[in-house]
Amino acid sequence: MLRAVYPGSFDPVTYGHMDIILRSCKIVDELIVGVLCNKAKIPLFSVEERVKMLEEVTKDLNNVRIVPFEGLLVDFASNMDASLVIRGLRAITDFEYELQMSQTNHKLEPNVETMFLTTSIEYSYLSSTTVKEIAAFGGDISQFVPDVVAVELRKKMSTKGECRK
Ligand code: PNS
């Protein structure tokens, strides 16, 4: 039984994340999408909102579970009885950070391996940060995120104040 964790902030989930989820869940028996609750960062969406959106967009995938986590990724993977961490690599700019993270995680917990999937080319430019910026300026985000996320993003942006001159 191969169980993997796909960790991230998912603030919010994009089609780039969906690409990795859809491809990973065909490789492993069970995929746990770990949603980081990071007290040091203020996300746009609460962890509950991010989990809810991920649950909605993965509801047809039988071997995918969405689980929030705090603390070290390797502890979360061990607690979930997962021997694999999956991360997406978009471009060379991701590589340095991802290499450092995977090597550190392997030092902390040698029983947990990291596997990288290169993001499909049509999503290689995509990030939650750019999607939020486009949404903040009223741009069309429908090609970047699932419909349910686009709706929640528009709601969130409409409740945020305009900047003062
Ligand atoms: O979507 P992100 O923000 O790129 O995901 C980053 C994430 C959640 C994978 C990373 O920040 C993480 O694993 N955080 C948990 C804390 C941890 O284990 N830190 C040590 C890794 S070197």
PDB file of C-alpha atoms and ligand atoms in Angstrom:
ATOM      1  CA  MET A   1       0.000   0.000   0.000  1.00  0.00           C
ATOM      2  CA  LEU A   2       1.679   3.211  -1.154  1.00  0.00           C
ATOM      3  CA  ARG A   3       0.381   6.290   0.614  1.00  0.00           C
ATOM      4  CA  ALA A   4       1.738   9.723  -0.313  1.00  0.00           C
ATOM      5  CA  VAL A   5       1.344  13.234   1.016  1.00  0.00           C
ATOM      6  CA  TYR A   6       1.049  16.167  -1.369  1.00  0.00           C
ATOM      7  CA  PRO A   7       1.652  19.153   0.944  1.00  0.00           C
ATOM      8  CA  GLY A   8       1.128  22.826   0.281  1.00  0.00           C
ATOM      9  CA  SER A   9      -0.493  26.075   1.291  1.00  0.00           C
ATOM     10  CA  PHE A  10      -3.191  25.857  -1.421  1.00  0.00           C
ATOM     11  CA  ASP A  11      -4.182  29.491  -0.895  1.00  0.00           C
ATOM     12  CA  PRO A  12      -6.154  28.802  -3.046  1.00  0.00           C
ATOM     13  CA  VAL A  13      -5.937  25.561  -5.060  1.00  0.00           C
ATOM     14  CA  THR A  14      -5.226  26.215  -8.766  1.00  0.00           C
ATOM     15  CA  TYR A  15      -5.338  24.095 -11.927  1.00  0.00           C
ATOM     16  CA  GLY A  16      -1.579  23.664 -11.453  1.00  0.00           C
ATOM     17  CA  HIS A  17      -2.210  21.902  -8.118  1.00  0.00           C
ATOM     18  CA  MET A  18      -5.058  19.923  -9.686  1.00  0.00           C
ATOM     19  CA  ASP A  19      -2.695  18.712 -12.396  1.00  0.00           C
ATOM     20  CA  ILE A  20      -0.345  17.280  -9.734  1.00  0.00           C
ATOM     21  CA  ILE A  21      -3.226  15.796  -7.704  1.00  0.00           C
ATOM     22  CA  LEU A  22      -4.788  14.090 -10.740  1.00  0.00           C
ATOM     23  CA  ARG A  23      -1.500  12.608 -11.893  1.00  0.00           C
ATOM     24  CA  SER A  24      -0.312  11.587  -8.395  1.00  0.00           C
ATOM     25  CA  CYS A  25      -3.475   9.761  -7.460  1.00  0.00           C
ATOM     26  CA  LYS A  26      -2.931   7.460 -10.443  1.00  0.00           C
ATOM     27  CA  ILE A  27       0.543   6.541  -9.177  1.00  0.00           C
ATOM     28  CA  VAL A  28      -0.181   5.891  -5.485  1.00  0.00           C
ATOM     29  CA  ASP A  29      -2.843   3.911  -3.650  1.00  0.00           C
ATOM     30  CA  GLU A  30      -3.846   6.832  -1.452  1.00  0.00           C
ATOM     31  CA  LEU A  31      -3.019  10.517  -1.764  1.00  0.00           C
ATOM     32  CA  ILE A  32      -3.304  12.775   1.236  1.00  0.00           C
ATOM     33  CA  VAL A  33      -3.370  16.448   0.326  1.00  0.00           C
ATOM     34  CA  GLY A  34      -1.821  18.133   3.370  1.00  0.00           C
ATOM     35  CA  VAL A  35      -2.986  21.710   3.843  1.00  0.00           C
ATOM     36  CA  LEU A  36      -0.525  23.753   5.865  1.00  0.00           C
ATOM     37  CA  CYS A  37      -1.892  25.791   8.737  1.00  0.00           C
ATOM     38  CA  ASN A  38       1.053  28.166   9.113  1.00  0.00           C
ATOM     39  CA  LYS A  39       0.706  30.563  12.056  1.00  0.00           C
ATOM     40  CA  ALA A  40       3.653  32.640  10.768  1.00  0.00           C
ATOM     41  CA  LYS A  41       1.849  33.562   7.517  1.00  0.00           C
ATOM     42  CA  ILE A  42      -1.520  35.230   7.050  1.00  0.00           C
ATOM     43  CA  PRO A  43      -3.243  33.427   4.171  1.00  0.00           C
ATOM     44  CA  LEU A  44      -6.121  34.909   2.182  1.00  0.00           C
ATOM     45  CA  PHE A  45      -8.259  31.849   2.950  1.00  0.00           C
ATOM     46  CA  SER A  46      -8.497  30.194   6.368  1.00  0.00           C
ATOM     47  CA  VAL A  47      -7.350  26.589   6.580  1.00  0.00           C
ATOM     48  CA  GLU A  48     -11.014  25.523   6.838  1.00  0.00           C
ATOM     49  CA  GLU A  49     -11.858  27.408   3.630  1.00  0.00           C
ATOM     50  CA  ARG A  50      -8.860  25.935   1.793  1.00  0.00           C
ATOM     51  CA  VAL A  51      -9.754  22.405   2.946  1.00  0.00           C
ATOM     52  CA  LYS A  52     -13.392  22.902   1.883  1.00  0.00           C
ATOM     53  CA  MET A  53     -12.437  24.071  -1.623  1.00  0.00           C
ATOM     54  CA  LEU A  54     -10.002  21.162  -2.028  1.00  0.00           C
ATOM     55  CA  GLU A  55     -12.661  18.701  -0.861  1.00  0.00           C
ATOM     56  CA  GLU A  56     -15.065  20.098  -3.421  1.00  0.00           C
ATOM     57  CA  VAL A  57     -12.648  19.927  -6.353  1.00  0.00           C
ATOM     58  CA  THR A  58     -11.438  16.392  -5.490  1.00  0.00           C
ATOM     59  CA  LYS A  59     -14.837  14.928  -4.576  1.00  0.00           C
ATOM     60  CA  ASP A  60     -14.789  12.522  -7.552  1.00  0.00           C
ATOM     61  CA  LEU A  61     -11.336  11.145  -6.721  1.00  0.00           C
ATOM     62  CA  ASN A  62     -11.837   8.065  -4.539  1.00  0.00           C
ATOM     63  CA  ASN A  63      -8.285   7.748  -3.238  1.00  0.00           C
ATOM     64  CA  VAL A  64      -7.723  11.398  -2.293  1.00  0.00           C
ATOM     65  CA  ARG A  65      -8.143  12.769   1.248  1.00  0.00           C
ATOM     66  CA  ILE A  66      -7.717  16.359   2.366  1.00  0.00           C
ATOM     67  CA  VAL A  67      -6.098  16.784   5.783  1.00  0.00           C
ATOM     68  CA  PRO A  68      -4.934  20.043   7.436  1.00  0.00           C
ATOM     69  CA  PHE A  69      -1.618  19.990   9.274  1.00  0.00           C
ATOM     70  CA  GLU A  70       0.626  22.104  11.481  1.00  0.00           C
ATOM     71  CA  GLY A  71       4.302  21.648  12.296  1.00  0.00           C
ATOM     72  CA  LEU A  72       6.866  19.615  10.416  1.00  0.00           C
ATOM     73  CA  LEU A  73       5.923  17.969   7.158  1.00  0.00           C
ATOM     74  CA  VAL A  74       7.902  14.805   7.981  1.00  0.00           C
ATOM     75  CA  ASP A  75       6.002  14.426  11.278  1.00  0.00           C
ATOM     76  CA  PHE A  76       2.728  14.814   9.421  1.00  0.00           C
ATOM     77  CA  ALA A  77       3.789  12.226   6.807  1.00  0.00           C
ATOM     78  CA  SER A  78       4.858   9.779   9.549  1.00  0.00           C
ATOM     79  CA  ASN A  79       1.609  10.310  11.476  1.00  0.00           C
ATOM     80  CA  MET A  80      -0.341   9.618   8.289  1.00  0.00           C
ATOM     81  CA  ASP A  81       1.779   6.488   7.698  1.00  0.00           C
ATOM     82  CA  ALA A  82       2.893   7.913   4.351  1.00  0.00           C
ATOM     83  CA  SER A  83       6.327   6.994   2.987  1.00  0.00           C
ATOM     84  CA  LEU A  84       6.290   9.494   0.141  1.00  0.00           C
ATOM     85  CA  VAL A  85       5.997  13.255  -0.272  1.00  0.00           C
ATOM     86  CA  ILE A  86       5.028  14.541  -3.702  1.00  0.00           C
ATOM     87  CA  ARG A  87       5.872  18.055  -4.879  1.00  0.00           C
ATOM     88  CA  GLY A  88       5.351  19.761  -8.211  1.00  0.00           C
ATOM     89  CA  LEU A  89       8.252  21.442 -10.003  1.00  0.00           C
ATOM     90  CA  ARG A  90       7.258  24.244 -12.361  1.00  0.00           C
ATOM     91  CA  ALA A  91      10.587  25.674 -13.417  1.00  0.00           C
ATOM     92  CA  ILE A  92      14.241  25.846 -12.459  1.00  0.00           C
ATOM     93  CA  THR A  93      13.353  28.677 -10.064  1.00  0.00           C
ATOM     94  CA  ASP A  94      11.474  26.158  -7.892  1.00  0.00           C
ATOM     95  CA  PHE A  95      14.380  23.746  -7.844  1.00  0.00           C
ATOM     96  CA  GLU A  96      16.707  25.277  -5.258  1.00  0.00           C
ATOM     97  CA  TYR A  97      14.033  25.612  -2.599  1.00  0.00           C
ATOM     98  CA  GLU A  98      12.585  22.173  -3.341  1.00  0.00           C
ATOM     99  CA  LEU A  99      16.013  20.504  -3.285  1.00  0.00           C
ATOM    100  CA  GLN A 100      16.827  22.081   0.084  1.00  0.00           C
ATOM    101  CA  MET A 101      13.457  21.097   1.485  1.00  0.00           C
ATOM    102  CA  SER A 102      13.630  17.492   0.279  1.00  0.00           C
ATOM    103  CA  GLN A 103      17.191  17.022   1.524  1.00  0.00           C
ATOM    104  CA  THR A 104      16.357  18.541   4.916  1.00  0.00           C
ATOM    105  CA  ASN A 105      13.252  16.393   5.192  1.00  0.00           C
ATOM    106  CA  HIS A 106      15.260  13.296   4.309  1.00  0.00           C
ATOM    107  CA  LYS A 107      17.811  14.121   7.004  1.00  0.00           C
ATOM    108  CA  LEU A 108      15.011  14.593   9.536  1.00  0.00           C
ATOM    109  CA  GLU A 109      13.180  11.429   8.493  1.00  0.00           C
ATOM    110  CA  PRO A 110      15.066   8.990   6.221  1.00  0.00           C
ATOM    111  CA  ASN A 111      11.961   6.792   5.871  1.00  0.00           C
ATOM    112  CA  VAL A 112      10.135   9.516   3.967  1.00  0.00           C
ATOM    113  CA  GLU A 113      11.191  10.062   0.345  1.00  0.00           C
ATOM    114  CA  THR A 114      10.309  13.058  -1.837  1.00  0.00           C
ATOM    115  CA  MET A 115       9.214  12.582  -5.420  1.00  0.00           C
ATOM    116  CA  PHE A 116       8.872  15.455  -7.914  1.00  0.00           C
ATOM    117  CA  LEU A 117       6.419  15.695 -10.755  1.00  0.00           C
ATOM    118  CA  THR A 118       7.139  18.337 -13.348  1.00  0.00           C
ATOM    119  CA  THR A 119       4.054  20.476 -13.807  1.00  0.00           C
ATOM    120  CA  SER A 120       2.333  20.114 -17.157  1.00  0.00           C
ATOM    121  CA  ILE A 121       3.606  22.801 -19.515  1.00  0.00           C
ATOM    122  CA  GLU A 122       0.281  24.671 -19.685  1.00  0.00           C
ATOM    123  CA  TYR A 123       0.464  25.359 -15.928  1.00  0.00           C
ATOM    124  CA  SER A 124       4.187  26.018 -15.589  1.00  0.00           C
ATOM    125  CA  TYR A 125       3.646  29.777 -15.098  1.00  0.00           C
ATOM    126  CA  LEU A 126       0.779  29.444 -12.635  1.00  0.00           C
ATOM    127  CA  SER A 127       0.874  30.231  -8.906  1.00  0.00           C
ATOM    128  CA  SER A 128      -1.694  30.989  -6.213  1.00  0.00           C
ATOM    129  CA  THR A 129       0.037  34.343  -5.672  1.00  0.00           C
ATOM    130  CA  THR A 130      -0.449  35.524  -9.261  1.00  0.00           C
ATOM    131  CA  VAL A 131      -4.040  34.261  -9.295  1.00  0.00           C
ATOM    132  CA  LYS A 132      -4.784  36.310  -6.147  1.00  0.00           C
ATOM    133  CA  GLU A 133      -3.193  39.379  -7.711  1.00  0.00           C
ATOM    134  CA  ILE A 134      -5.250  39.030 -10.904  1.00  0.00           C
ATOM    135  CA  ALA A 135      -8.416  38.553  -8.820  1.00  0.00           C
ATOM    136  CA  ALA A 136      -7.569  41.585  -6.669  1.00  0.00           C
ATOM    137  CA  PHE A 137      -7.550  43.765  -9.798  1.00  0.00           C
ATOM    138  CA  GLY A 138     -10.757  42.279 -11.143  1.00  0.00           C
ATOM    139  CA  GLY A 139      -9.093  40.156 -13.859  1.00  0.00           C
ATOM    140  CA  ASP A 140     -10.542  36.955 -15.279  1.00  0.00           C
ATOM    141  CA  ILE A 141      -9.266  33.987 -13.256  1.00  0.00           C
ATOM    142  CA  SER A 142     -11.576  31.349 -14.737  1.00  0.00           C
ATOM    143  CA  GLN A 143      -8.782  29.729 -16.757  1.00  0.00           C
ATOM    144  CA  PHE A 144      -6.521  29.387 -13.716  1.00  0.00           C
ATOM    145  CA  VAL A 145      -8.735  27.951 -10.972  1.00  0.00           C
ATOM    146  CA  PRO A 146     -11.777  25.636 -10.741  1.00  0.00           C
ATOM    147  CA  ASP A 147     -15.157  27.419 -10.795  1.00  0.00           C
ATOM    148  CA  VAL A 148     -15.834  26.933  -7.087  1.00  0.00           C
ATOM    149  CA  VAL A 149     -12.501  28.615  -6.268  1.00  0.00           C
ATOM    150  CA  ALA A 150     -13.144  31.486  -8.699  1.00  0.00           C
ATOM    151  CA  VAL A 151     -16.468  32.168  -6.949  1.00  0.00           C
ATOM    152  CA  GLU A 152     -14.846  32.157  -3.492  1.00  0.00           C
ATOM    153  CA  LEU A 153     -11.989  34.376  -4.695  1.00  0.00           C
ATOM    154  CA  ARG A 154     -14.372  36.945  -6.142  1.00  0.00           C
ATOM    155  CA  LYS A 155     -16.357  36.941  -2.873  1.00  0.00           C
ATOM    156  CA  LYS A 156     -13.194  37.390  -0.850  1.00  0.00           C
ATOM    157  CA  MET A 157     -11.945  40.224  -3.042  1.00  0.00           C
ATOM    158  CA  SER A 158     -15.265  42.064  -2.946  1.00  0.00           C
ATOM    159  CA  THR A 159     -15.104  42.208   0.860  1.00  0.00           C
ATOM    160  CA  LYS A 160     -11.571  43.633   0.851  1.00  0.00           C
ATOM    161  CA  GLY A 161     -11.303  47.425   1.078  1.00  0.00           C
ATOM    162  CA  GLU A 162      -9.982  49.662  -1.693  1.00  0.00           C
ATOM    163  CA  CYS A 163      -6.698  51.440  -1.081  1.00  0.00           C
ATOM    164  CA  ARG A 164      -6.782  55.074  -0.061  1.00  0.00           C
ATOM    165  CA  LYS A 165      -5.212  57.753  -2.301  1.00  0.00           C
TER     166      LYS A 165
HETATM  167  O1  PNS B   1       2.539  25.500  -1.211  1.00  0.00           O
HETATM  168  P1  PNS B   1       3.830  25.833  -0.523  1.00  0.00           P
HETATM  169  O2  PNS B   1       3.667  27.068   0.327  1.00  0.00           O
HETATM  170  O3  PNS B   1       4.983  25.917  -1.477  1.00  0.00           O
HETATM  171  O4  PNS B   1       4.128  24.596   0.477  1.00  0.00           O
HETATM  172  C1  PNS B   1       5.234  24.635   1.340  1.00  0.00           C
HETATM  173  C2  PNS B   1       5.184  23.483   2.359  1.00  0.00           C
HETATM  174  C3  PNS B   1       3.858  23.429   3.071  1.00  0.00           C
HETATM  175  C4  PNS B   1       5.411  22.176   1.651  1.00  0.00           C
HETATM  176  C5  PNS B   1       6.364  23.724   3.356  1.00  0.00           C
HETATM  177  O5  PNS B   1       6.306  25.045   3.824  1.00  0.00           O
HETATM  178  C6  PNS B   1       6.329  22.782   4.550  1.00  0.00           C
HETATM  179  O6  PNS B   1       6.551  21.609   4.427  1.00  0.00           O
HETATM  180  N1  PNS B   1       6.041  23.340   5.747  1.00  0.00           N
HETATM  181  C7  PNS B   1       5.945  22.577   6.957  1.00  0.00           C
HETATM  182  C8  PNS B   1       7.107  22.903   7.913  1.00  0.00           C
HETATM  183  C9  PNS B   1       8.324  22.056   7.611  1.00  0.00           C
HETATM  184  O7  PNS B   1       8.294  20.851   7.609  1.00  0.00           O
HETATM  185  N2  PNS B   1       9.462  22.756   7.369  1.00  0.00           N
HETATM  186  C10 PNS B   1      10.717  22.115   7.085  1.00  0.00           C
HETATM  187  C11 PNS B   1      10.883  21.822   5.618  1.00  0.00           C
HETATM  188  S1  PNS B   1      12.562  22.058   5.180  1.00  0.00           S
END
